Each structure stands twice: as C-alpha cells, then as structure tokens.
Amino acid sequence: MTEKNRYWVALIVLMWMSATLRVLGHSEPTKWALLVAGSNGYGNYRHQADVCHAYQILKKGGLKDENIIVFMYDDIALHPDNPRRGVIINHPNGSDVYHGVPKDYIRDEGNAVNFFAVLSGNKSAVKGGSGKVLASGPNDTIFIYYADHGSTGYVSLPAEGVLSGKDFVDALKKKHAAKSYKKMVIYMEACESGSMFQGLPNDINIYVTTASNASENSYAFYCPETPTPPPPGYTTCLGDLYSISWMEDSEKYHMTKETLKQQYITVRKRTIGEIHGSHVMQYGDLKMSNDLLSTYIGAHHSNVSVGHESNIGIYPTTSTTHVSQRDARLIYLKTKLERALKGSPDKLKAQKELEVEIAHRKHVDNTFQLISNFLFGKENGSTMMVHVRAPDQPLVDDWDCFKTLIKTYEGHCSTLSNYGRKYLRAFANMCNAGISVKQMVAAASQACLKKE
C-alpha cells in the first residue's frame, strides 16, 4: 500500500471512529452559558455591567460565542447619563466590559417566551433575537448567571416581564428529563433569590448559589456615597456585591485549582458584611460543589483581569457599607439631583423624579398595610405581610393562587414596580392562610379606590 493510500485509509478510520463516538454519546463535551440581565434603565446600570463582565470572564476562559447566550436590554452603554459613552465598567478602575458582548436578545426580545425557548433548546419557539439556544447534549455543562431585581418567588426579565420560581424549576426539571446536559451550575443575583429555588430537587445534577436567602435583600456595590464609589461623573452603582465577588474571585485565581465550594465560601464571607449584607445560599446537588470552576466557566492561565485594570488580590473580604438593591434607585436619583446645576431643567427634572419615587414608595407601603389589615386585622396585619416559612417548607402551597392574587391586585390597584414586588411574600402568605380571590378583590377595592 502506498503512503498516499495509507493516509486516506487512516483518515477514513478516524472519521468513522468520530462518527461512532458521536452516535454512542461520547462526543467532546461543550461548555454552554446563559447570561441574563433582568432590568433596564440607567439607574439599573449594575445588572448589565455584571452580565457583560461575566461574558468577558467566560470568553477568556475559552467558551465560544456560539455557546454563550446573552439577554440584556442594551440601553445603558449609549445612555445620555453614561459619562463614558459606549463603555460599560464593573469596577471603579474598570476597563470596558461591553466590547464584544453578543446582543442575542435585547429590548422586547428579552421576554419569558424566549427565555424558556432558549433554556429548553427549542429554536423554533424563539421569536426574534439571534436565534441562539442552549442546544446542549447529554455530556455538556451549562452555566447560568442571572442578575436582576428579585422578590419572593420571582425575578424580572429584560422586557418588563417576570419569571416565577415554580416555572423556572419546572423548566429545569424538563431539561433534565430530556437528558440535554450533564451538569448545570446557576448563580443568581437578586433580592430574595433563595426563594426561587426552594422547590429545586437535589437529584437533577444542578448546583445553585444565590446572593441572598429567601427573605432578605441583596446589595449593590461601587455606589455613590459609599467608601468605594464609582469614578467622577457616574451617578449609579457599577455592580452588585455577590456578583462582583464571584467574578473578582474568578479573576484572582486559576479556575483549574478552585472549586465551586471554595468560591462559595469566599463570596459568602465578602457578601455578608459587618453591618448590612446578605447570606449567600446553596441549593440543589451540593456534591457538585467539589467540582472545579473550570468545569463550567473555563480557565484562563493568567491573573490579568478582564473586569478592572489593577488592585487584583487586594479586595476587602468584608465591607461595612452596602446599598440595598431596592434602594439603589434612590441613590441614583439623589446623586442626579445633587450634581445637576442649580436652576437648570436637569435639576428640576431630577427633583421631580425623586419626589415621584418617594411618593410611589409611600403609596405602595400604605396600600399593602391597608390590604393586610383588612384581611387579617390591625394586630396581625404587619406580621402576616412578612412571615417566613421554615426552609424545608415550600414558599407557597398553591402557585396558581399566588399568581391569581397578584393579578387581582394589579387589576384593582396598579402594576407592581420593582419596589412594589417587595410585598410578594404577603400574597404567598395570603394563599397559605386560605384567602380567596373574592376576599382579595374586596380588600384591594377598599385600599385602591383609585388606581395610581
């Protein structure tokens, strides 16, 4: 046999072996990632900055753009308030994390239909956007990172929608049943993010950490009026504490040497703080916490940061001043007001925006107090709004009731804002206490004589 013939025979054999391995399910595993910034507006700069930073880490770790899917509203890089137009930073000394980020699902494309289509790998169900989905196979890993405003049992979506914990967990169960991944890791940044995973089984090869437990706020970071403020010209927070903690930790160490558990411990210590802070939580299959970070987010082989240009390795393990995610908008509006020129249209506009926000919060607080008092009496009303079940109990016994009472409130009062969603636990407690739709209609009608 000639050398040329031997070459062709060898090539045919290799192709046959490759095809056989694919058929038998032994193809080279692929690392997939789904990144979601659930908010919009310049006051929520931090969520999109977090997601852009996460993309840069994954990209440097070796993940390909075809396997990284990004949901973000994409309205802050070119926003008039952005002092570095076209640039997004996630650290006071930050380099640009916006450059190169795939804009897969932006604006109204960032909705629940597309989210679940992408998660399930159902390309035909996607409406608009890049069409990319998690087309993962049984040997592949998936990393999901979600940064957003949260509330009891819900997180937001870029297109003004919401995602319930039950629907999310149900979708994860279906993906597992379809054998479309080997292992999955989820990091979630949101207030009360622990409540999203109270129903997550521990036998579907999914490991989760959340920025907070089921009943507390998570915290913004690198904010105006704090010891680590953003550069001059910025009126908003650059990141979120849990998020920048796991990303800055990932940049400090070789991800081939650090486990998920080691990062969890590091992030939890930094996030809990000395005065205010949240408790980073773990859910799902905790045995997976012994896996290396590189299994899911790849590995870069240097300590050169992609999120900031200096100070690697000297971040504080705790911080004495955090800003609640729910109060970050107030900081943003107050900073805008303080920095606007006296007597200018911008000053008047900022004053009005701040007054409207404060009035809205007072209105929402008063409305829910009235509803709770109407349903449970003045002595028990306040307690029932904030009651937290034991960790081993589900958030709510009847999710249909939970969703219906929320819709009933919104139909008689007003659509719940990010601030208003802090009271979603009250609806869960109403359902668990047996409150009917009829009772809720009566209470809402009494408390909300006129829609806001």
PDB file of N, CA, C and O in Angstrom, residues 152 192 195 198 214-216 372 376 380-397 402 422-433:
ATOM      1  N   THR A 152     -40.079  37.728  46.395  1.00  0.00           N
ATOM      2  CA  THR A 152     -40.450  36.390  46.825  1.00  0.00           C
ATOM      3  C   THR A 152     -40.980  35.570  45.654  1.00  0.00           C
ATOM      4  O   THR A 152     -42.047  35.855  45.116  1.00  0.00           O
ATOM      5  N   GLU A 192     -34.021  38.284  47.686  1.00  0.00           N
ATOM      6  CA  GLU A 192     -34.815  37.092  47.994  1.00  0.00           C
ATOM      7  C   GLU A 192     -34.615  35.981  46.971  1.00  0.00           C
ATOM      8  O   GLU A 192     -35.489  35.149  46.756  1.00  0.00           O
ATOM      9  N   SER A 195     -35.549  32.251  47.374  1.00  0.00           N
ATOM     10  CA  SER A 195     -36.937  31.774  47.231  1.00  0.00           C
ATOM     11  C   SER A 195     -37.208  31.184  45.858  1.00  0.00           C
ATOM     12  O   SER A 195     -38.191  30.462  45.677  1.00  0.00           O
ATOM     13  N   GLN A 198     -36.519  27.069  46.228  1.00  0.00           N
ATOM     14  CA  GLN A 198     -36.986  26.266  47.352  1.00  0.00           C
ATOM     15  C   GLN A 198     -37.573  24.927  46.906  1.00  0.00           C
ATOM     16  O   GLN A 198     -37.637  23.993  47.690  1.00  0.00           O
ATOM     17  N   ALA A 214     -34.066  33.397  51.232  1.00  0.00           N
ATOM     18  CA  ALA A 214     -35.413  33.551  50.693  1.00  0.00           C
ATOM     19  C   ALA A 214     -36.151  34.785  51.187  1.00  0.00           C
ATOM     20  O   ALA A 214     -37.237  35.102  50.682  1.00  0.00           O
ATOM     21  N   SER A 215     -35.560  35.523  52.146  1.00  0.00           N
ATOM     22  CA  SER A 215     -36.332  36.615  52.743  1.00  0.00           C
ATOM     23  C   SER A 215     -35.555  37.918  52.918  1.00  0.00           C
ATOM     24  O   SER A 215     -36.024  38.815  53.608  1.00  0.00           O
ATOM     25  N   GLU A 216     -34.379  38.055  52.294  1.00  0.00           N
ATOM     26  CA  GLU A 216     -33.589  39.270  52.507  1.00  0.00           C
ATOM     27  C   GLU A 216     -33.173  39.897  51.185  1.00  0.00           C
ATOM     28  O   GLU A 216     -33.213  39.270  50.130  1.00  0.00           O
ATOM     29  N   SER A 372     -53.526  44.260  54.132  1.00  0.00           N
ATOM     30  CA  SER A 372     -53.215  43.261  55.142  1.00  0.00           C
ATOM     31  C   SER A 372     -54.078  43.451  56.388  1.00  0.00           C
ATOM     32  O   SER A 372     -54.560  42.481  56.979  1.00  0.00           O
ATOM     33  N   PHE A 376     -56.468  40.553  57.740  1.00  0.00           N
ATOM     34  CA  PHE A 376     -56.025  39.854  58.952  1.00  0.00           C
ATOM     35  C   PHE A 376     -56.215  40.641  60.238  1.00  0.00           C
ATOM     36  O   PHE A 376     -55.920  40.133  61.319  1.00  0.00           O
ATOM     37  N   ASN A 380     -52.600  41.651  63.482  1.00  0.00           N
ATOM     38  CA  ASN A 380     -51.843  40.618  62.780  1.00  0.00           C
ATOM     39  C   ASN A 380     -51.400  41.020  61.380  1.00  0.00           C
ATOM     40  O   ASN A 380     -50.627  40.290  60.739  1.00  0.00           O
ATOM     41  N   GLY A 381     -51.889  42.150  60.893  1.00  0.00           N
ATOM     42  CA  GLY A 381     -51.633  42.531  59.509  1.00  0.00           C
ATOM     43  C   GLY A 381     -50.158  42.645  59.171  1.00  0.00           C
ATOM     44  O   GLY A 381     -49.677  42.068  58.185  1.00  0.00           O
ATOM     45  N   SER A 382     -49.406  43.374  59.978  1.00  0.00           N
ATOM     46  CA  SER A 382     -47.990  43.576  59.698  1.00  0.00           C
ATOM     47  C   SER A 382     -47.211  42.267  59.755  1.00  0.00           C
ATOM     48  O   SER A 382     -46.315  42.014  58.939  1.00  0.00           O
ATOM     49  N   THR A 383     -47.569  41.416  60.709  1.00  0.00           N
ATOM     50  CA  THR A 383     -46.883  40.124  60.850  1.00  0.00           C
ATOM     51  C   THR A 383     -47.123  39.243  59.630  1.00  0.00           C
ATOM     52  O   THR A 383     -46.190  38.595  59.126  1.00  0.00           O
ATOM     53  N   MET A 384     -48.346  39.210  59.143  1.00  0.00           N
ATOM     54  CA  MET A 384     -48.679  38.342  58.018  1.00  0.00           C
ATOM     55  C   MET A 384     -47.997  38.780  56.728  1.00  0.00           C
ATOM     56  O   MET A 384     -47.756  37.973  55.832  1.00  0.00           O
ATOM     57  N   MET A 385     -47.662  40.049  56.608  1.00  0.00           N
ATOM     58  CA  MET A 385     -47.005  40.519  55.395  1.00  0.00           C
ATOM     59  C   MET A 385     -45.588  39.979  55.266  1.00  0.00           C
ATOM     60  O   MET A 385     -45.091  39.770  54.166  1.00  0.00           O
ATOM     61  N   VAL A 386     -44.931  39.745  56.386  1.00  0.00           N
ATOM     62  CA  VAL A 386     -43.509  39.401  56.347  1.00  0.00           C
ATOM     63  C   VAL A 386     -43.206  38.004  56.877  1.00  0.00           C
ATOM     64  O   VAL A 386     -42.035  37.606  56.950  1.00  0.00           O
ATOM     65  N   HIS A 387     -44.213  37.243  57.238  1.00  0.00           N
ATOM     66  CA  HIS A 387     -43.990  35.907  57.788  1.00  0.00           C
ATOM     67  C   HIS A 387     -43.203  35.040  56.811  1.00  0.00           C
ATOM     68  O   HIS A 387     -43.495  34.986  55.618  1.00  0.00           O
ATOM     69  N   VAL A 388     -42.184  34.368  57.327  1.00  0.00           N
ATOM     70  CA  VAL A 388     -41.340  33.496  56.505  1.00  0.00           C
ATOM     71  C   VAL A 388     -41.483  32.061  57.000  1.00  0.00           C
ATOM     72  O   VAL A 388     -41.308  31.784  58.192  1.00  0.00           O
ATOM     73  N   ARG A 389     -41.804  31.167  56.087  1.00  0.00           N
ATOM     74  CA  ARG A 389     -41.920  29.759  56.437  1.00  0.00           C
ATOM     75  C   ARG A 389     -40.550  29.145  56.716  1.00  0.00           C
ATOM     76  O   ARG A 389     -39.522  29.682  56.321  1.00  0.00           O
ATOM     77  N   ALA A 390     -40.559  27.987  57.356  1.00  0.00           N
ATOM     78  CA  ALA A 390     -39.320  27.257  57.607  1.00  0.00           C
ATOM     79  C   ALA A 390     -38.677  26.864  56.273  1.00  0.00           C
ATOM     80  O   ALA A 390     -39.384  26.646  55.276  1.00  0.00           O
ATOM     81  N   PRO A 391     -37.343  26.770  56.231  1.00  0.00           N
ATOM     82  CA  PRO A 391     -36.640  26.478  54.977  1.00  0.00           C
ATOM     83  C   PRO A 391     -37.078  25.186  54.304  1.00  0.00           C
ATOM     84  O   PRO A 391     -36.992  25.057  53.078  1.00  0.00           O
ATOM     85  N   ASP A 392     -37.547  24.198  55.088  1.00  0.00           N
ATOM     86  CA  ASP A 392     -37.943  22.930  54.489  1.00  0.00           C
ATOM     87  C   ASP A 392     -39.372  22.940  53.963  1.00  0.00           C
ATOM     88  O   ASP A 392     -39.848  21.943  53.411  1.00  0.00           O
ATOM     89  N   GLN A 393     -40.057  24.069  54.103  1.00  0.00           N
ATOM     90  CA  GLN A 393     -41.414  24.196  53.586  1.00  0.00           C
ATOM     91  C   GLN A 393     -41.399  24.959  52.269  1.00  0.00           C
ATOM     92  O   GLN A 393     -40.554  25.829  52.050  1.00  0.00           O
ATOM     93  N   PRO A 394     -42.346  24.646  51.370  1.00  0.00           N
ATOM     94  CA  PRO A 394     -42.418  25.407  50.115  1.00  0.00           C
ATOM     95  C   PRO A 394     -42.834  26.847  50.372  1.00  0.00           C
ATOM     96  O   PRO A 394     -43.485  27.142  51.381  1.00  0.00           O
ATOM     97  N   LEU A 395     -42.449  27.728  49.484  1.00  0.00           N
ATOM     98  CA  LEU A 395     -42.817  29.136  49.601  1.00  0.00           C
ATOM     99  C   LEU A 395     -44.322  29.296  49.693  1.00  0.00           C
ATOM    100  O   LEU A 395     -44.847  30.044  50.516  1.00  0.00           O
ATOM    101  N   VAL A 396     -45.028  28.591  48.833  1.00  0.00           N
ATOM    102  CA  VAL A 396     -46.487  28.691  48.781  1.00  0.00           C
ATOM    103  C   VAL A 396     -47.047  27.326  48.413  1.00  0.00           C
ATOM    104  O   VAL A 396     -46.457  26.589  47.614  1.00  0.00           O
ATOM    105  N   ASP A 397     -48.187  26.966  49.015  1.00  0.00           N
ATOM    106  CA  ASP A 397     -48.788  25.656  48.750  1.00  0.00           C
ATOM    107  C   ASP A 397     -49.483  25.612  47.395  1.00  0.00           C
ATOM    108  O   ASP A 397     -49.561  24.560  46.777  1.00  0.00           O
ATOM    109  N   PHE A 402     -51.256  31.997  44.182  1.00  0.00           N
ATOM    110  CA  PHE A 402     -50.245  33.056  44.296  1.00  0.00           C
ATOM    111  C   PHE A 402     -50.291  33.977  43.081  1.00  0.00           C
ATOM    112  O   PHE A 402     -50.385  35.202  43.191  1.00  0.00           O
ATOM    113  N   LYS A 422     -41.518  43.910  46.560  1.00  0.00           N
ATOM    114  CA  LYS A 422     -41.012  43.511  47.869  1.00  0.00           C
ATOM    115  C   LYS A 422     -42.119  42.899  48.721  1.00  0.00           C
ATOM    116  O   LYS A 422     -41.855  42.198  49.700  1.00  0.00           O
ATOM    117  N   TYR A 423     -43.376  43.149  48.322  1.00  0.00           N
ATOM    118  CA  TYR A 423     -44.512  42.653  49.088  1.00  0.00           C
ATOM    119  C   TYR A 423     -45.094  41.357  48.540  1.00  0.00           C
ATOM    120  O   TYR A 423     -46.164  40.925  48.983  1.00  0.00           O
ATOM    121  N   LEU A 424     -44.418  40.711  47.603  1.00  0.00           N
ATOM    122  CA  LEU A 424     -44.971  39.476  47.052  1.00  0.00           C
ATOM    123  C   LEU A 424     -45.108  38.388  48.115  1.00  0.00           C
ATOM    124  O   LEU A 424     -45.995  37.529  48.015  1.00  0.00           O
ATOM    125  N   ARG A 425     -44.254  38.427  49.127  1.00  0.00           N
ATOM    126  CA  ARG A 425     -44.395  37.434  50.196  1.00  0.00           C
ATOM    127  C   ARG A 425     -45.760  37.536  50.871  1.00  0.00           C
ATOM    128  O   ARG A 425     -46.320  36.527  51.328  1.00  0.00           O
ATOM    129  N   ALA A 426     -46.300  38.745  50.903  1.00  0.00           N
ATOM    130  CA  ALA A 426     -47.628  38.919  51.501  1.00  0.00           C
ATOM    131  C   ALA A 426     -48.673  38.104  50.741  1.00  0.00           C
ATOM    132  O   ALA A 426     -49.559  37.491  51.351  1.00  0.00           O
ATOM    133  N   PHE A 427     -48.567  38.080  49.391  1.00  0.00           N
ATOM    134  CA  PHE A 427     -49.518  37.293  48.602  1.00  0.00           C
ATOM    135  C   PHE A 427     -49.361  35.798  48.881  1.00  0.00           C
ATOM    136  O   PHE A 427     -50.351  35.055  48.952  1.00  0.00           O
ATOM    137  N   ALA A 428     -48.112  35.341  49.008  1.00  0.00           N
ATOM    138  CA  ALA A 428     -47.876  33.931  49.318  1.00  0.00           C
ATOM    139  C   ALA A 428     -48.500  33.581  50.668  1.00  0.00           C
ATOM    140  O   ALA A 428     -49.147  32.541  50.824  1.00  0.00           O
ATOM    141  N   ASN A 429     -48.327  34.471  51.642  1.00  0.00           N
ATOM    142  CA  ASN A 429     -48.901  34.224  52.971  1.00  0.00           C
ATOM    143  C   ASN A 429     -50.420  34.249  52.946  1.00  0.00           C
ATOM    144  O   ASN A 429     -51.072  33.510  53.692  1.00  0.00           O
ATOM    145  N   MET A 430     -50.985  35.103  52.100  1.00  0.00           N
ATOM    146  CA  MET A 430     -52.447  35.127  51.952  1.00  0.00           C
ATOM    147  C   MET A 430     -52.952  33.778  51.448  1.00  0.00           C
ATOM    148  O   MET A 430     -53.937  33.226  51.964  1.00  0.00           O
ATOM    149  N   CYS A 431     -52.268  33.247  50.418  1.00  0.00           N
ATOM    150  CA  CYS A 431     -52.678  31.946  49.870  1.00  0.00           C
ATOM    151  C   CYS A 431     -52.527  30.849  50.916  1.00  0.00           C
ATOM    152  O   CYS A 431     -53.418  30.000  51.084  1.00  0.00           O
ATOM    153  N   ASN A 432     -51.417  30.851  51.628  1.00  0.00           N
ATOM    154  CA  ASN A 432     -51.198  29.824  52.643  1.00  0.00           C
ATOM    155  C   ASN A 432     -52.199  29.928  53.785  1.00  0.00           C
ATOM    156  O   ASN A 432     -52.454  28.942  54.481  1.00  0.00           O
ATOM    157  N   ALA A 433     -52.757  31.123  53.985  1.00  0.00           N
ATOM    158  CA  ALA A 433     -53.761  31.324  55.036  1.00  0.00           C
ATOM    159  C   ALA A 433     -55.181  31.081  54.531  1.00  0.00           C
ATOM    160  O   ALA A 433     -56.140  31.229  55.295  1.00  0.00           O
TER     161      ALA A 433
END
